[in-house]
Amino acid sequence: MHQVPFHRPCLGPDEEREVIEVLRSGWITTGPKAKRFEQEFAAYVGARYAVAVAHCTGALHLALYALGIGAGDEVITTPFTFTATAEAVAYLGARPVFVDLEPEGLNLDPAKVEELLQSGRLSRPRVLLPVHFAGQGCDMNRLLAIARRHGLKVVEDAAHAAGSAIRLDGRAMVKVGAIGDLSCFSFYATKNITTAEGGMVTTEDDALAHKIAVASLHGMNRDAWKRYDATGSWYYEIDELGFKYNLSDVHAAIGLAQLKRADEFQRRRAQIARAYNDAFAAQMALQTPRARADVEHAWHLYVLRLRSERLRIGRDAVVELLRRRGVGVSVHCIPLHLMRVYQVKYGYRPGDFPVAEDAYSRCLSLPIYPAMSERDVEYVIDTVLATVREHLN
Ligand SMILES: Cc1ncc(COP(=O)(O)O)c(C=O)c1O
C-alpha cells in the first residue's frame, strides 16, 4: 500500500553543507549563523528587526514580556490554536481571553473582538494576539483598527504564516512579520521553513527588538555570545533577569538553507492546495478551504471540513480510515477552551465558542508539504474521495 506521512521535512544537500560548516567551525551555539539568519529573515518578511530564538513559544513569551505584560493583564486571542499561544500569556500571569472565529477562514472574528471590547466585561485588555490559522492571514485591516481604537498592542502568532501576505488598506501586499507591533514565527519540524526547533520575533521597533534580544539570553548585553572569542570580552552586565531562548548556530544553519528555498516551497504548497481544492470541489460532503482574495495563503495546513449531514460516519472515523489506508492525517485544532487546564484555571466551558467547536467537530488536516510527489498528492485525493463516497448518506 502506498503511504503518505502527514509530514516529511524537505532537507537536502544545502542544509547538510550549512550544518557541516557550523560543526567544523569550532562555534556551534549562537553566533554568526544566527546573526545572518536574523538578517536574512528580516529581509525576507520586510521587517526592520528579527531576533532568532529557540522556538515560537519563547518568541511569544518574549514579545509579551517586552511589552510589559504581567499579572492582571488581559490578552485577547483565539481558542482555535495550539496551546503555546495561550501558554505564553499564562507564563506572565496574564489572562488569555478567547474570542470566537469567523466561520470561513477560522481566524479571530473582528466583529466579536470589537463587541467584547465595548462590552465592558474586560478590566485590563492590553494585547490583541491573532493567530494566522493554517497560514491564511487574519483580517488585519480591521484588527489593527480595533487595536488602535482601544489602545492595544498587536502581537501576531505567525507560527503558521512564514511567507504569507495580506493586502493592507491602501498598500500593496505586506508580508506577515511586517504588520503588527511584534510577530512570532515557528521553525518547528513541520513548519513551512524549519530549523528542527526554532523561532523568530520580528518588529519595526528598535527598543522592543533590543529588549527581546537581551532577554533571550539571560539579560546579558547583546554581544555576550562573543565572550569566548578573541574579539569579545569576558565581562558582561545583567540589568534585568532574562530567559534562555537563544537559537544555536546549528539550527540557524538549517534555517539559512531553508530560507533560500522558501519561495519554491510556497509555490509547491499552493499547487498542492489547488489540486486538492479542484479534486474535492464537486464532492458535496466536503467543505474545502478557500484563500481570500486579499491574502497570499502560506498553506501551512490544508484543513478540510466534512459536511456531517451528508455522511454516515463522523470525523474521527474518517481520520481512522484514512490512516489505515496510508494517508497521514491530523486534526487542527482542538479548541483550547475544551481542554481541562483552561477550564480549571480560567473557567471556560464547552459551548463558549460555537464556531470553533463546530470547526473542530468536522475538520481534518491532509498532508501538504513540498516533499510530496505527484503520486502522493493523487493517492491522497483518491483515498479521500473513495472513503467519503463509501459513506455518503
Ligand atoms: C499557532 C501556533 N503557535 C505557536 C506554536 C509553538 O511553536 P514552537 O513549537 O516553535 O514553540 C505552534 C506550534 O505548532 C503553533 O501551531
mmCIF file with all atom_site columns, N, CA, C and O and ligand atoms in Angstrom, residues 54-58 60 81-82 84-85 131 157 159-160 185-188 191 197-199, ligand 1:
data_model
loop_
_atom_site.group_PDB
_atom_site.id
_atom_site.type_symbol
_atom_site.label_atom_id
_atom_site.label_alt_id
_atom_site.label_comp_id
_atom_site.label_asym_id
_atom_site.label_entity_id
_atom_site.label_seq_id
_atom_site.pdbx_PDB_ins_code
_atom_site.Cartn_x
_atom_site.Cartn_y
_atom_site.Cartn_z
_atom_site.occupancy
_atom_site.B_iso_or_equiv
_atom_site.pdbx_formal_charge
_atom_site.auth_seq_id
_atom_site.auth_comp_id
_atom_site.auth_asym_id
_atom_site.auth_atom_id
_atom_site.pdbx_PDB_model_num
ATOM   1   N N  . ALA A 1 54  ? 14.708 30.166 20.341 1.00 0.00 ? 54  ALA A N  1
ATOM   2   C CA . ALA A 1 54  ? 14.704 28.700 20.355 1.00 0.00 ? 54  ALA A CA 1
ATOM   3   C C  . ALA A 1 54  ? 13.415 28.085 19.824 1.00 0.00 ? 54  ALA A C  1
ATOM   4   O O  . ALA A 1 54  ? 13.397 26.941 19.378 1.00 0.00 ? 54  ALA A O  1
ATOM   5   N N  . HIS A 1 55  ? 12.306 28.821 19.925 1.00 0.00 ? 55  HIS A N  1
ATOM   6   C CA . HIS A 1 55  ? 11.008 28.324 19.439 1.00 0.00 ? 55  HIS A CA 1
ATOM   7   C C  . HIS A 1 55  ? 10.004 29.460 19.448 1.00 0.00 ? 55  HIS A C  1
ATOM   8   O O  . HIS A 1 55  ? 10.260 30.524 20.030 1.00 0.00 ? 55  HIS A O  1
ATOM   9   N N  . CYS A 1 56  ? 8.861  29.217 18.834 1.00 0.00 ? 56  CYS A N  1
ATOM   10  C CA . CYS A 1 56  ? 7.823  30.255 18.780 1.00 0.00 ? 56  CYS A CA 1
ATOM   11  C C  . CYS A 1 56  ? 7.213  30.487 20.164 1.00 0.00 ? 56  CYS A C  1
ATOM   12  O O  . CYS A 1 56  ? 6.795  31.601 20.480 1.00 0.00 ? 56  CYS A O  1
ATOM   13  N N  . THR A 1 57  ? 7.167  29.435 20.975 1.00 0.00 ? 57  THR A N  1
ATOM   14  C CA . THR A 1 57  ? 6.653  29.600 22.335 1.00 0.00 ? 57  THR A CA 1
ATOM   15  C C  . THR A 1 57  ? 7.484  30.660 23.056 1.00 0.00 ? 57  THR A C  1
ATOM   16  O O  . THR A 1 57  ? 6.938  31.562 23.706 1.00 0.00 ? 57  THR A O  1
ATOM   17  N N  . GLY A 1 58  ? 8.812  30.567 22.942 1.00 0.00 ? 58  GLY A N  1
ATOM   18  C CA . GLY A 1 58  ? 9.702  31.556 23.538 1.00 0.00 ? 58  GLY A CA 1
ATOM   19  C C  . GLY A 1 58  ? 9.536  32.921 22.882 1.00 0.00 ? 58  GLY A C  1
ATOM   20  O O  . GLY A 1 58  ? 9.604  33.961 23.542 1.00 0.00 ? 58  GLY A O  1
ATOM   21  N N  . LEU A 1 60  ? 6.815  34.176 21.608 1.00 0.00 ? 60  LEU A N  1
ATOM   22  C CA . LEU A 1 60  ? 5.581  34.771 22.145 1.00 0.00 ? 60  LEU A CA 1
ATOM   23  C C  . LEU A 1 60  ? 5.805  35.266 23.580 1.00 0.00 ? 60  LEU A C  1
ATOM   24  O O  . LEU A 1 60  ? 5.377  36.362 23.950 1.00 0.00 ? 60  LEU A O  1
ATOM   25  N N  . THR A 1 81  ? -6.221 27.303 18.335 1.00 0.00 ? 81  THR A N  1
ATOM   26  C CA . THR A 1 81  ? -4.782 27.414 18.183 1.00 0.00 ? 81  THR A CA 1
ATOM   27  C C  . THR A 1 81  ? -4.116 26.332 19.007 1.00 0.00 ? 81  THR A C  1
ATOM   28  O O  . THR A 1 81  ? -4.775 25.631 19.777 1.00 0.00 ? 81  THR A O  1
ATOM   29  N N  . PHE A 1 82  ? -2.811 26.239 18.861 1.00 0.00 ? 82  PHE A N  1
ATOM   30  C CA . PHE A 1 82  ? -2.043 25.322 19.695 1.00 0.00 ? 82  PHE A CA 1
ATOM   31  C C  . PHE A 1 82  ? -1.871 25.961 21.074 1.00 0.00 ? 82  PHE A C  1
ATOM   32  O O  . PHE A 1 82  ? -1.826 27.190 21.194 1.00 0.00 ? 82  PHE A O  1
ATOM   33  N N  . ALA A 1 84  ? 0.483  26.629 22.892 1.00 0.00 ? 84  ALA A N  1
ATOM   34  C CA . ALA A 1 84  ? 1.611  27.556 23.098 1.00 0.00 ? 84  ALA A CA 1
ATOM   35  C C  . ALA A 1 84  ? 1.157  29.015 23.101 1.00 0.00 ? 84  ALA A C  1
ATOM   36  O O  . ALA A 1 84  ? 1.690  29.836 23.854 1.00 0.00 ? 84  ALA A O  1
ATOM   37  N N  . THR A 1 85  ? 0.166  29.341 22.266 1.00 0.00 ? 85  THR A N  1
ATOM   38  C CA . THR A 1 85  ? -0.288 30.738 22.153 1.00 0.00 ? 85  THR A CA 1
ATOM   39  C C  . THR A 1 85  ? -0.756 31.246 23.512 1.00 0.00 ? 85  THR A C  1
ATOM   40  O O  . THR A 1 85  ? -0.347 32.329 23.963 1.00 0.00 ? 85  THR A O  1
ATOM   41  N N  . VAL A 1 131 ? -3.887 34.765 15.566 1.00 0.00 ? 131 VAL A N  1
ATOM   42  C CA . VAL A 1 131 ? -3.106 33.653 15.003 1.00 0.00 ? 131 VAL A CA 1
ATOM   43  C C  . VAL A 1 131 ? -3.526 33.528 13.538 1.00 0.00 ? 131 VAL A C  1
ATOM   44  O O  . VAL A 1 131 ? -4.717 33.457 13.249 1.00 0.00 ? 131 VAL A O  1
ATOM   45  N N  . ASP A 1 157 ? 0.714  35.785 16.284 1.00 0.00 ? 157 ASP A N  1
ATOM   46  C CA . ASP A 1 157 ? 1.259  34.432 16.300 1.00 0.00 ? 157 ASP A CA 1
ATOM   47  C C  . ASP A 1 157 ? 1.309  33.984 14.844 1.00 0.00 ? 157 ASP A C  1
ATOM   48  O O  . ASP A 1 157 ? 0.286  33.623 14.253 1.00 0.00 ? 157 ASP A O  1
ATOM   49  N N  . ALA A 1 159 ? 3.120  31.491 13.663 1.00 0.00 ? 159 ALA A N  1
ATOM   50  C CA . ALA A 1 159 ? 3.736  30.155 13.604 1.00 0.00 ? 159 ALA A CA 1
ATOM   51  C C  . ALA A 1 159 ? 3.416  29.445 12.295 1.00 0.00 ? 159 ALA A C  1
ATOM   52  O O  . ALA A 1 159 ? 4.228  28.690 11.774 1.00 0.00 ? 159 ALA A O  1
ATOM   53  N N  . HIS A 1 160 ? 2.198  29.681 11.755 1.00 0.00 ? 160 HIS A N  1
ATOM   54  C CA . HIS A 1 160 ? 1.778  29.008 10.517 1.00 0.00 ? 160 HIS A CA 1
ATOM   55  C C  . HIS A 1 160 ? 2.051  29.867 9.282  1.00 0.00 ? 160 HIS A C  1
ATOM   56  O O  . HIS A 1 160 ? 1.708  29.458 8.184  1.00 0.00 ? 160 HIS A O  1
ATOM   57  N N  . PHE A 1 185 ? 7.311  33.762 14.897 1.00 0.00 ? 185 PHE A N  1
ATOM   58  C CA . PHE A 1 185 ? 7.337  32.660 13.924 1.00 0.00 ? 185 PHE A CA 1
ATOM   59  C C  . PHE A 1 185 ? 7.859  31.384 14.581 1.00 0.00 ? 185 PHE A C  1
ATOM   60  O O  . PHE A 1 185 ? 8.627  31.441 15.537 1.00 0.00 ? 185 PHE A O  1
ATOM   61  N N  . SER A 1 186 ? 7.466  30.251 13.982 1.00 0.00 ? 186 SER A N  1
ATOM   62  C CA . SER A 1 186 ? 7.968  28.952 14.435 1.00 0.00 ? 186 SER A CA 1
ATOM   63  C C  . SER A 1 186 ? 8.724  28.275 13.297 1.00 0.00 ? 186 SER A C  1
ATOM   64  O O  . SER A 1 186 ? 8.278  28.307 12.147 1.00 0.00 ? 186 SER A O  1
ATOM   65  N N  . PHE A 1 187 ? 9.826  27.652 13.643 1.00 0.00 ? 187 PHE A N  1
ATOM   66  C CA . PHE A 1 187 ? 10.551 26.824 12.673 1.00 0.00 ? 187 PHE A CA 1
ATOM   67  C C  . PHE A 1 187 ? 10.602 25.378 13.164 1.00 0.00 ? 187 PHE A C  1
ATOM   68  O O  . PHE A 1 187 ? 11.576 24.653 12.947 1.00 0.00 ? 187 PHE A O  1
ATOM   69  N N  . TYR A 1 188 ? 9.550  24.988 13.854 1.00 0.00 ? 188 TYR A N  1
ATOM   70  C CA . TYR A 1 188 ? 9.367  23.602 14.296 1.00 0.00 ? 188 TYR A CA 1
ATOM   71  C C  . TYR A 1 188 ? 9.404  22.672 13.068 1.00 0.00 ? 188 TYR A C  1
ATOM   72  O O  . TYR A 1 188 ? 9.164  23.111 11.938 1.00 0.00 ? 188 TYR A O  1
ATOM   73  N N  . LYS A 1 191 ? 6.941  23.020 10.152 1.00 0.00 ? 191 LYS A N  1
ATOM   74  C CA . LYS A 1 191 ? 6.557  24.345 9.666  1.00 0.00 ? 191 LYS A CA 1
ATOM   75  C C  . LYS A 1 191 ? 7.064  24.605 8.238  1.00 0.00 ? 191 LYS A C  1
ATOM   76  O O  . LYS A 1 191 ? 7.880  23.862 7.719  1.00 0.00 ? 191 LYS A O  1
ATOM   77  N N  . GLU A 1 197 ? 13.943 22.847 15.513 1.00 0.00 ? 197 GLU A N  1
ATOM   78  C CA . GLU A 1 197 ? 13.251 23.642 16.531 1.00 0.00 ? 197 GLU A CA 1
ATOM   79  C C  . GLU A 1 197 ? 13.800 25.053 16.378 1.00 0.00 ? 197 GLU A C  1
ATOM   80  O O  . GLU A 1 197 ? 15.012 25.228 16.228 1.00 0.00 ? 197 GLU A O  1
ATOM   81  N N  . GLY A 1 198 ? 12.943 26.033 16.448 1.00 0.00 ? 198 GLY A N  1
ATOM   82  C CA . GLY A 1 198 ? 13.442 27.405 16.337 1.00 0.00 ? 198 GLY A CA 1
ATOM   83  C C  . GLY A 1 198 ? 12.297 28.391 16.207 1.00 0.00 ? 198 GLY A C  1
ATOM   84  O O  . GLY A 1 198 ? 11.138 27.992 16.017 1.00 0.00 ? 198 GLY A O  1
ATOM   85  N N  . GLY A 1 199 ? 12.617 29.650 16.334 1.00 0.00 ? 199 GLY A N  1
ATOM   86  C CA . GLY A 1 199 ? 11.589 30.684 16.208 1.00 0.00 ? 199 GLY A CA 1
ATOM   87  C C  . GLY A 1 199 ? 12.220 32.024 15.911 1.00 0.00 ? 199 GLY A C  1
ATOM   88  O O  . GLY A 1 199 ? 13.459 32.159 15.872 1.00 0.00 ? 199 GLY A O  1
HETATM 89  C C1 . LIG B 2 .   ? -0.252 28.505 16.293 1.00 0.00 ? 1   LIG B C1 1
HETATM 90  C C2 . LIG B 2 .   ? 0.990  28.066 16.979 1.00 0.00 ? 1   LIG B C2 1
HETATM 91  N N1 . LIG B 2 .   ? 1.602  28.893 17.844 1.00 0.00 ? 1   LIG B N1 1
HETATM 92  C C3 . LIG B 2 .   ? 2.740  28.543 18.472 1.00 0.00 ? 1   LIG B C3 1
HETATM 93  C C4 . LIG B 2 .   ? 3.327  27.328 18.262 1.00 0.00 ? 1   LIG B C4 1
HETATM 94  C C5 . LIG B 2 .   ? 4.569  26.961 19.013 1.00 0.00 ? 1   LIG B C5 1
HETATM 95  O O1 . LIG B 2 .   ? 5.648  26.822 18.168 1.00 0.00 ? 1   LIG B O1 1
HETATM 96  P P1 . LIG B 2 .   ? 7.034  26.207 18.710 1.00 0.00 ? 1   LIG B P1 1
HETATM 97  O O2 . LIG B 2 .   ? 6.883  24.721 18.666 1.00 0.00 ? 1   LIG B O2 1
HETATM 98  O O3 . LIG B 2 .   ? 8.052  26.707 17.743 1.00 0.00 ? 1   LIG B O3 1
HETATM 99  O O4 . LIG B 2 .   ? 7.233  26.720 20.084 1.00 0.00 ? 1   LIG B O4 1
HETATM 100 C C6 . LIG B 2 .   ? 2.741  26.428 17.366 1.00 0.00 ? 1   LIG B C6 1
HETATM 101 C C7 . LIG B 2 .   ? 3.375  25.125 17.134 1.00 0.00 ? 1   LIG B C7 1
HETATM 102 O O5 . LIG B 2 .   ? 2.905  24.248 16.493 1.00 0.00 ? 1   LIG B O5 1
HETATM 103 C C8 . LIG B 2 .   ? 1.547  26.794 16.715 1.00 0.00 ? 1   LIG B C8 1
HETATM 104 O O6 . LIG B 2 .   ? 0.938  25.969 15.851 1.00 0.00 ? 1   LIG B O6 1
#
